[in-house]
Coordinates of C-alpha atoms in Angstrom, one line a residue:
M1 CA 71.2 104.1 135.0
A2 CA 73.9 102.8 132.7
R3 CA 76.2 105.6 133.6
R4 CA 75.6 105.1 137.3
A5 CA 76.4 101.4 137.0
L6 CA 79.5 102.2 135.0
K7 CA 80.6 104.7 137.7
L8 CA 80.1 102.1 140.5
A9 CA 82.0 99.4 138.5
S10 CA 84.8 101.8 137.9
L11 CA 85.1 102.7 141.6
A12 CA 85.0 99.1 142.7
A13 CA 87.6 98.0 140.1
A14 CA 89.8 100.9 140.8
T15 CA 89.7 100.3 144.6
S16 CA 90.6 96.6 144.3
G17 CA 93.3 97.4 141.7
I18 CA 94.9 100.2 143.8
Y19 CA 94.8 98.1 147.0
L20 CA 96.6 95.2 145.4
Y21 CA 99.0 97.3 143.4
G22 CA 100.0 99.2 146.5
N23 CA 101.2 96.1 148.3
K24 CA 105.0 96.4 147.9
F25 CA 105.7 92.9 149.2
L26 CA 104.3 91.3 146.1
D27 CA 104.8 91.7 142.4
P28 CA 101.3 92.7 141.3
N29 CA 102.0 91.5 137.8
D30 CA 102.0 87.9 139.1
F31 CA 98.3 88.2 139.8
G32 CA 95.7 88.2 137.0
V33 CA 93.1 89.9 139.2
V34 CA 95.5 92.9 139.5
R35 CA 96.1 93.2 135.8
V36 CA 92.4 92.8 135.1
G37 CA 91.5 95.3 137.9
R38 CA 93.9 97.9 136.4
A39 CA 92.7 97.5 132.9
V40 CA 89.0 97.6 133.8
A41 CA 89.5 100.6 136.0
T42 CA 91.4 102.5 133.4
T43 CA 88.9 101.7 130.7
A44 CA 86.0 102.7 132.9
V45 CA 87.6 106.0 133.9
I46 CA 88.4 106.9 130.3
T47 CA 84.9 106.0 129.1
Y48 CA 83.3 108.0 131.9
D49 CA 85.5 111.0 131.1
Y50 CA 84.4 111.0 127.5
L51 CA 80.8 110.5 128.4
T52 CA 80.6 113.4 130.9
S53 CA 83.2 116.0 129.8
L54 CA 81.7 116.8 126.4
R55 CA 77.9 116.3 126.9
S56 CA 77.1 119.9 127.9
V57 CA 79.2 121.6 125.2
P58 CA 77.9 122.5 121.7
Y59 CA 79.4 120.0 119.2
G60 CA 82.0 121.6 116.9
S61 CA 82.4 124.8 118.9
E62 CA 85.9 126.1 120.0
E63 CA 85.2 125.1 123.5
Y64 CA 84.2 121.6 122.4
E65 CA 87.5 121.2 120.5
F66 CA 89.5 122.5 123.4
L67 CA 87.8 120.1 125.9
K68 CA 88.1 117.2 123.5
S69 CA 91.8 117.8 123.3
Q70 CA 92.0 117.8 127.1
V71 CA 90.1 114.6 127.4
H72 CA 92.3 113.0 124.7
L73 CA 95.4 114.0 126.7
R74 CA 94.1 112.7 130.0
S75 CA 93.0 109.5 128.5
A76 CA 96.3 109.0 126.7
E77 CA 98.2 109.5 130.0
R78 CA 96.0 107.0 131.8
L79 CA 96.5 104.5 129.0
R80 CA 100.3 105.0 129.1
E81 CA 100.3 104.4 132.9
L82 CA 98.3 101.2 132.4
C83 CA 100.8 100.0 129.8
C84 CA 103.7 100.7 132.1
A85 CA 102.1 99.0 135.0
N86 CA 100.9 95.8 133.2
R87 CA 104.0 95.7 130.9
G88 CA 104.5 92.9 128.3
T89 CA 101.6 92.8 125.8
F90 CA 100.2 96.1 127.0
I91 CA 103.4 97.9 126.2
K92 CA 103.6 96.2 122.8
V93 CA 100.1 97.4 121.9
G94 CA 100.8 100.8 123.3
Q95 CA 103.9 101.2 121.2
H96 CA 101.9 100.2 118.1
L97 CA 99.3 102.9 119.0
G98 CA 102.0 105.5 119.4
A99 CA 103.1 104.8 115.8
L100 CA 99.6 105.4 114.3
D101 CA 100.1 109.1 113.5
Y102 CA 97.7 108.8 110.6
L103 CA 94.9 107.3 112.6
L104 CA 94.9 108.5 116.2
P105 CA 94.7 112.1 117.6
E106 CA 98.0 113.7 118.2
E107 CA 97.6 113.7 122.0
Y108 CA 97.6 109.9 121.9
T109 CA 100.5 109.4 119.6
R110 CA 102.7 112.0 121.3
T111 CA 102.0 110.5 124.8
L112 CA 102.4 106.9 123.8
K113 CA 105.6 107.3 121.8
V114 CA 107.6 107.4 125.1
L115 CA 106.7 103.7 125.6
H116 CA 109.6 102.8 123.2
S117 CA 112.0 104.0 125.8
Q118 CA 110.2 102.6 128.9
A119 CA 110.3 98.9 128.2
P120 CA 110.8 96.7 131.3
Q121 CA 114.0 94.8 132.1
S122 CA 114.2 91.3 133.5
T123 CA 116.5 90.7 136.4
R124 CA 119.6 88.5 136.3
Q125 CA 117.7 85.8 138.2
E126 CA 114.8 85.9 135.7
I127 CA 117.3 85.6 132.8
E128 CA 119.1 82.7 134.4
Q129 CA 115.7 81.0 134.9
V130 CA 114.7 81.3 131.2
I131 CA 118.1 80.0 130.0
R132 CA 118.1 77.1 132.5
E133 CA 114.5 76.1 131.5
D134 CA 115.1 76.3 127.8
L135 CA 118.7 75.3 127.3
G136 CA 119.2 73.0 130.4
K137 CA 122.4 74.7 131.4
E138 CA 123.6 77.6 133.6
I139 CA 124.9 80.8 132.1
K140 CA 128.5 80.1 133.3
E141 CA 128.4 76.7 131.6
L142 CA 127.5 78.2 128.2
F143 CA 129.4 81.5 128.2
V144 CA 132.9 82.7 129.1
S145 CA 131.4 86.1 129.8
F146 CA 127.8 87.4 129.9
E147 CA 127.1 91.2 130.3
D148 CA 124.4 91.8 133.0
T149 CA 123.4 95.1 131.5
P150 CA 121.3 94.5 128.3
L151 CA 122.2 96.1 125.0
G152 CA 118.6 96.9 124.6
A153 CA 115.3 96.0 126.3
A154 CA 111.9 95.8 124.5
S155 CA 108.4 95.0 125.5
L156 CA 108.8 91.2 125.0
A157 CA 112.5 90.6 125.4
Q158 CA 115.9 92.0 126.0
V159 CA 119.3 91.4 124.4
H160 CA 122.7 90.7 126.1
K161 CA 126.2 90.6 124.7
A162 CA 128.1 87.4 125.6
V163 CA 131.1 85.2 124.6
L164 CA 130.7 81.5 124.0
Q165 CA 133.1 78.9 125.2
D166 CA 134.7 78.7 121.7
G167 CA 135.3 82.4 121.7
R168 CA 132.5 83.6 119.4
T169 CA 130.9 86.9 120.5
V170 CA 127.1 86.6 120.3
A171 CA 124.0 88.5 121.0
V172 CA 121.6 86.6 123.2
K173 CA 117.9 87.6 122.9
I174 CA 115.9 86.4 125.9
Q175 CA 112.2 86.6 126.4
H176 CA 110.8 88.1 129.6
P177 CA 109.8 85.1 131.6
K178 CA 106.1 86.0 132.2
V179 CA 105.2 87.3 128.8
Q180 CA 104.4 84.0 127.2
A181 CA 101.9 83.0 130.0
Q182 CA 100.3 86.4 130.2
S183 CA 100.0 87.3 126.5
S184 CA 96.9 85.2 125.6
K185 CA 95.0 86.3 128.7
D186 CA 96.0 90.0 128.1
I187 CA 94.7 89.8 124.5
L188 CA 91.4 88.3 125.7
L189 CA 91.1 91.0 128.3
M190 CA 91.7 93.7 125.7
E191 CA 89.2 92.2 123.4
V192 CA 86.4 92.1 126.0
L193 CA 87.1 95.7 127.1
L194 CA 87.1 97.0 123.6
L195 CA 83.8 95.2 122.9
V196 CA 82.3 97.0 125.9
V197 CA 83.6 100.3 124.6
K198 CA 82.2 99.5 121.2
Q199 CA 78.8 99.1 122.7
I200 CA 79.0 102.5 124.4
F201 CA 80.5 104.3 121.5
P202 CA 79.3 102.6 118.2
D203 CA 81.7 104.7 116.1
F204 CA 84.7 103.2 117.9
E205 CA 86.6 101.4 115.1
F206 CA 89.7 99.9 116.8
M207 CA 88.7 96.3 117.2
W208 CA 91.3 95.5 114.4
L209 CA 94.1 96.2 117.0
V210 CA 93.1 93.1 118.9
E211 CA 92.8 91.1 115.7
E212 CA 96.3 92.1 114.7
A213 CA 97.7 91.3 118.2
K214 CA 96.0 87.9 118.1
K215 CA 97.6 87.1 114.8
N216 CA 101.0 88.7 115.2
L217 CA 101.9 88.3 118.9
P218 CA 102.3 84.5 118.8
L219 CA 104.7 84.9 115.9
E220 CA 106.8 87.5 117.7
L221 CA 106.9 85.3 120.8
D222 CA 108.3 82.4 118.8
F223 CA 112.0 83.2 118.4
L224 CA 112.5 80.2 116.1
N225 CA 110.2 81.9 113.7
E226 CA 112.3 85.1 114.0
G227 CA 115.4 83.0 113.2
R228 CA 113.7 81.6 110.1
N229 CA 112.7 85.0 108.9
A230 CA 116.2 86.3 109.3
E231 CA 117.6 83.5 107.1
K232 CA 114.8 83.9 104.6
V233 CA 115.4 87.6 104.1
A234 CA 119.2 87.2 104.0
H235 CA 118.7 84.7 101.1
M236 CA 116.1 86.8 99.3
L237 CA 118.4 89.9 99.3
K238 CA 121.7 88.2 98.9
N239 CA 122.5 90.3 95.8
F240 CA 122.7 93.4 98.0
D241 CA 126.3 93.2 99.3
F242 CA 125.7 96.1 101.6
L243 CA 123.1 94.2 103.6
K244 CA 124.2 92.2 106.7
V245 CA 121.8 90.0 108.7
P246 CA 123.1 88.3 111.8
R247 CA 123.8 84.6 111.5
I248 CA 121.5 82.4 113.7
Y249 CA 123.1 79.8 116.0
W250 CA 120.4 77.2 116.0
E251 CA 122.0 74.7 118.4
L252 CA 121.5 77.2 121.2
S253 CA 118.2 78.7 120.2
T254 CA 114.7 78.0 121.4
R255 CA 111.2 79.6 121.3
R256 CA 112.3 82.0 124.1
V257 CA 116.1 82.2 123.6
L258 CA 117.8 83.3 120.3
L259 CA 121.5 83.3 119.8
M260 CA 122.8 85.4 117.0
E261 CA 126.1 86.7 115.6
F262 CA 127.0 89.9 117.4
M263 CA 126.9 92.9 115.1
E264 CA 127.2 96.6 116.2
G265 CA 127.1 100.0 114.5
G266 CA 125.5 103.4 114.7
Q267 CA 121.7 103.9 114.3
V268 CA 120.6 104.6 110.8
N269 CA 119.4 108.1 111.6
D270 CA 122.6 109.1 113.4
R271 CA 124.1 111.6 110.9
A272 CA 126.8 112.6 113.3
Y273 CA 128.0 109.0 113.7
M274 CA 128.1 108.6 109.9
E275 CA 130.1 111.8 109.3
K276 CA 132.5 110.8 112.1
N277 CA 133.1 107.4 110.6
G278 CA 133.3 108.6 106.9
I279 CA 130.0 107.0 105.9
N280 CA 128.2 108.6 102.9
V281 CA 124.7 109.5 104.2
N282 CA 123.3 109.7 100.6
E283 CA 124.6 106.2 99.9
I284 CA 122.9 104.9 103.0
S285 CA 119.6 106.6 102.1
R286 CA 119.7 105.2 98.6
N287 CA 120.5 101.6 99.8
L288 CA 117.8 101.7 102.4
G289 CA 115.3 102.7 99.7
K290 CA 116.5 99.9 97.5
L291 CA 116.2 97.4 100.4
Y292 CA 112.7 98.2 101.3
S293 CA 111.4 98.7 97.8
E294 CA 112.8 95.3 96.9
M295 CA 111.0 93.7 99.9
I296 CA 107.7 95.4 99.2
F297 CA 107.4 95.2 95.5
V298 CA 109.6 92.4 94.3
N299 CA 109.7 89.8 97.1
G300 CA 106.4 90.7 98.9
F301 CA 108.1 89.9 102.3
V302 CA 108.5 93.0 104.4
H303 CA 110.3 93.7 107.6
C304 CA 107.6 95.6 109.6
D305 CA 109.6 97.4 112.2
P306 CA 112.4 99.5 110.7
H307 CA 112.8 101.9 113.5
P308 CA 116.4 103.2 114.0
G309 CA 117.2 100.8 116.8
N310 CA 116.6 97.9 114.4
V311 CA 118.6 99.3 111.5
L312 CA 122.3 99.9 112.1
V313 CA 125.1 101.1 109.8
K314 CA 128.8 100.4 110.0
K315 CA 131.9 100.9 107.8
C316 CA 133.8 97.7 107.0
P317 CA 137.5 98.3 107.8
A318 CA 138.7 95.9 105.2
S319 CA 136.7 97.0 102.1
G320 CA 135.8 100.6 103.2
K321 CA 132.1 99.9 102.2
A322 CA 129.2 101.0 104.4
H323 CA 127.0 98.1 105.6
I324 CA 123.3 98.2 106.6
I325 CA 122.6 95.8 109.5
L326 CA 119.1 94.6 109.8
L327 CA 118.0 93.4 113.2
D328 CA 114.8 92.1 114.9
H329 CA 113.1 89.8 112.3
G330 CA 110.1 88.8 114.5
L331 CA 107.4 90.3 112.4
Y332 CA 107.2 90.2 108.6
Q333 CA 104.2 90.7 106.3
D334 CA 103.5 88.8 103.1
V335 CA 102.4 91.7 101.0
E336 CA 100.2 91.2 97.9
I337 CA 100.9 94.5 96.3
R338 CA 103.4 93.1 93.8
S339 CA 100.7 91.1 92.1
N340 CA 97.5 92.8 93.3
A341 CA 98.3 96.5 93.3
A342 CA 95.2 97.5 91.3
A343 CA 92.9 95.9 93.9
Y344 CA 94.1 98.4 96.5
L345 CA 93.6 101.6 94.5
P346 CA 89.9 102.1 95.2
Q347 CA 90.4 101.6 98.9
I348 CA 93.1 104.3 99.2
T349 CA 90.3 106.9 98.8
Q350 CA 88.4 105.5 101.8
L351 CA 89.1 106.2 105.4
L352 CA 92.3 104.6 106.7
N353 CA 90.2 102.4 109.0
N354 CA 89.1 100.5 105.9
V355 CA 92.5 100.0 104.5
P356 CA 93.8 96.4 104.7
R357 CA 96.0 95.9 107.8
Q358 CA 99.0 95.1 105.6
M359 CA 98.7 98.6 104.1
L360 CA 98.7 100.2 107.5
L361 CA 102.0 98.4 108.3
L362 CA 103.4 99.6 105.0
L363 CA 102.3 103.2 105.8
K364 CA 104.0 102.9 109.2
T365 CA 107.2 101.5 107.4
N366 CA 107.0 104.4 104.9
D367 CA 106.7 106.9 107.8
L368 CA 109.7 105.5 109.6
L369 CA 111.8 105.5 106.4
R370 CA 110.8 109.1 105.6
G371 CA 111.8 110.0 109.2
I372 CA 115.2 108.5 108.8
E373 CA 115.7 110.4 105.5
S374 CA 114.7 113.7 107.3
A375 CA 117.2 113.0 110.1
L376 CA 120.0 112.4 107.5
H377 CA 118.9 115.4 105.3
T378 CA 118.8 113.3 102.2
R379 CA 115.1 113.8 101.1
A380 CA 116.0 116.3 98.4
S381 CA 117.7 113.6 96.4
A382 CA 114.4 111.7 96.0
S383 CA 116.4 108.5 95.9
S384 CA 113.9 106.5 97.9
F385 CA 111.1 107.4 95.5
L386 CA 113.3 106.6 92.5
N387 CA 114.3 103.2 93.9
M388 CA 110.6 102.5 94.7
S389 CA 109.7 103.4 91.1
R390 CA 112.3 101.1 89.7
C391 CA 111.0 98.2 91.9
C392 CA 107.4 98.9 90.9
I393 CA 108.3 98.8 87.2
R394 CA 110.2 95.6 87.6
A395 CA 107.4 94.0 89.7
V396 CA 104.7 95.0 87.2
S397 CA 106.8 93.8 84.2
T398 CA 107.6 90.5 85.8
Y399 CA 103.9 90.0 86.5
Q400 CA 102.9 90.9 82.9
R401 CA 105.5 88.5 81.4
N402 CA 104.4 85.6 83.6
K403 CA 100.8 86.2 82.4
S404 CA 101.8 86.5 78.7
H405 CA 102.0 83.5 76.4
S406 CA 103.3 85.4 73.4
L407 CA 107.0 85.7 72.8
Y408 CA 106.4 89.0 70.9
R409 CA 104.4 90.4 73.9
R410 CA 107.0 89.4 76.4
A411 CA 109.7 91.1 74.3
Q412 CA 107.5 94.2 74.1
I413 CA 107.1 94.2 77.9
S414 CA 110.8 93.9 78.4
F415 CA 111.5 96.7 76.0
T416 CA 109.0 99.0 77.8
E417 CA 110.5 98.0 81.1
A418 CA 114.0 98.9 79.9
L419 CA 112.8 102.2 78.5
S420 CA 111.1 103.2 81.7
L421 CA 114.1 102.3 83.8
W422 CA 116.3 104.3 81.4
Q423 CA 114.0 107.3 81.9
I424 CA 114.3 107.1 85.7
N425 CA 118.1 106.9 85.4
L426 CA 118.1 110.0 83.2
Y427 CA 115.9 111.8 85.7
E428 CA 118.2 110.8 88.5
L429 CA 121.2 112.1 86.5
F430 CA 119.3 115.4 86.0
L431 CA 118.7 115.7 89.8
W432 CA 122.3 115.0 90.5
L433 CA 123.5 117.6 88.0
K434 CA 121.0 120.1 89.4
G435 CA 122.4 119.6 92.9
S436 CA 126.1 119.6 91.9
R437 CA 128.5 122.5 91.3
L438 CA 128.8 121.5 87.7
G439 CA 125.0 121.6 87.3
N440 CA 124.8 125.0 88.9
W441 CA 127.6 126.3 86.6
V442 CA 125.8 125.0 83.5
I443 CA 122.5 126.6 84.7
V444 CA 124.2 129.9 85.2
L445 CA 125.9 129.7 81.8
L446 CA 122.7 128.9 80.0
S447 CA 120.9 131.7 81.8
R448 CA 123.5 134.2 80.7
M449 CA 123.4 132.9 77.1
H450 CA 119.7 133.3 77.2
H451 CA 119.8 136.9 78.4
S452 CA 122.6 137.8 76.0
T453 CA 120.3 137.0 73.0
Y454 CA 117.9 139.8 74.0

């Protein structure tokens, strides 16, 4: 009976959704009933597919595994189509799902990863509308020039290059006009649908996705919050002269419009760009490891989206130094690992569904950094792990010193810290020698001397 009702509901929702979506004279995304109809229909069809496709096949058999993979793939494709149709919040959540390689079946992550390159673009009229509403002026009043083609488009906003009346070249981040109004309704819709799925499949454990979206999306939609994050991380990491964070122009920034200093460069995983511009890929890899290790273990304030489009590299013509440019500061996590690392250790042995959400974001960050290292062919140097180890030692030592009231004990902690850091430096020197011509020559010489003694 329940399956029959589900099937009828699916058919009704699908029919209404398809009818309205097929009307080319209207933008279906302006109508809540269409967005709801699509989402309900897609959820119903996916649920029905899982309920019926596997019920007559022995669990655990080869046929079962094959059919399960096919259902995963069909469902992922339907989910991708839903995200592309409803846009905005749906694409944002879909992109997040596509990055969960350690949680979701490969059919889902492979299919949903394409959403990173299928973000919608707002029209010139929509852009003008947002700027007019938020800044009270027309584009031609604010800018000498404004490029119509965006530098990049994402699920929530897009960025344009422009020149202010005083000659400053800026990057203008503009929120898609309908995202703000639709986001809260979309999240509520997702929550209701996932609760229904949870009732049908009790083992379904992805309600945390909605909780994360409810917490993080309002922060990402507030561009003033992004500007504050950018200034905060620039101040925290001011000792890293290789790091560049765009300056924020507050006088022309609002919750939906953010004006920043324009910075350009090659993506951090573009080895060909670095070789062409004389940038040392090993230096970039080391500095990237220093940067994120410092954020995670020392400051406890972590940039949570270090995909290559948000991390650029450029060689400074004046100094000849390579700079890392960090963009998109909408989402940061206060991470408690620096003072509470031991509390997480028992949980690491449990299923990843039970790991704190901050840890999942850190795992995602770690995956992205490892992917960048693989693209640059710098993993053999182990620089990221060495830098992470240094930051861990510093963080633990700082915590121990703050808890200690004994001058002798603090001195002992500082000595242990210095010794441990010295050991890491020695090991790094060993790895460098091992990979250098001099090191190979020494190894060959020692090998010959060893054999000559016999």
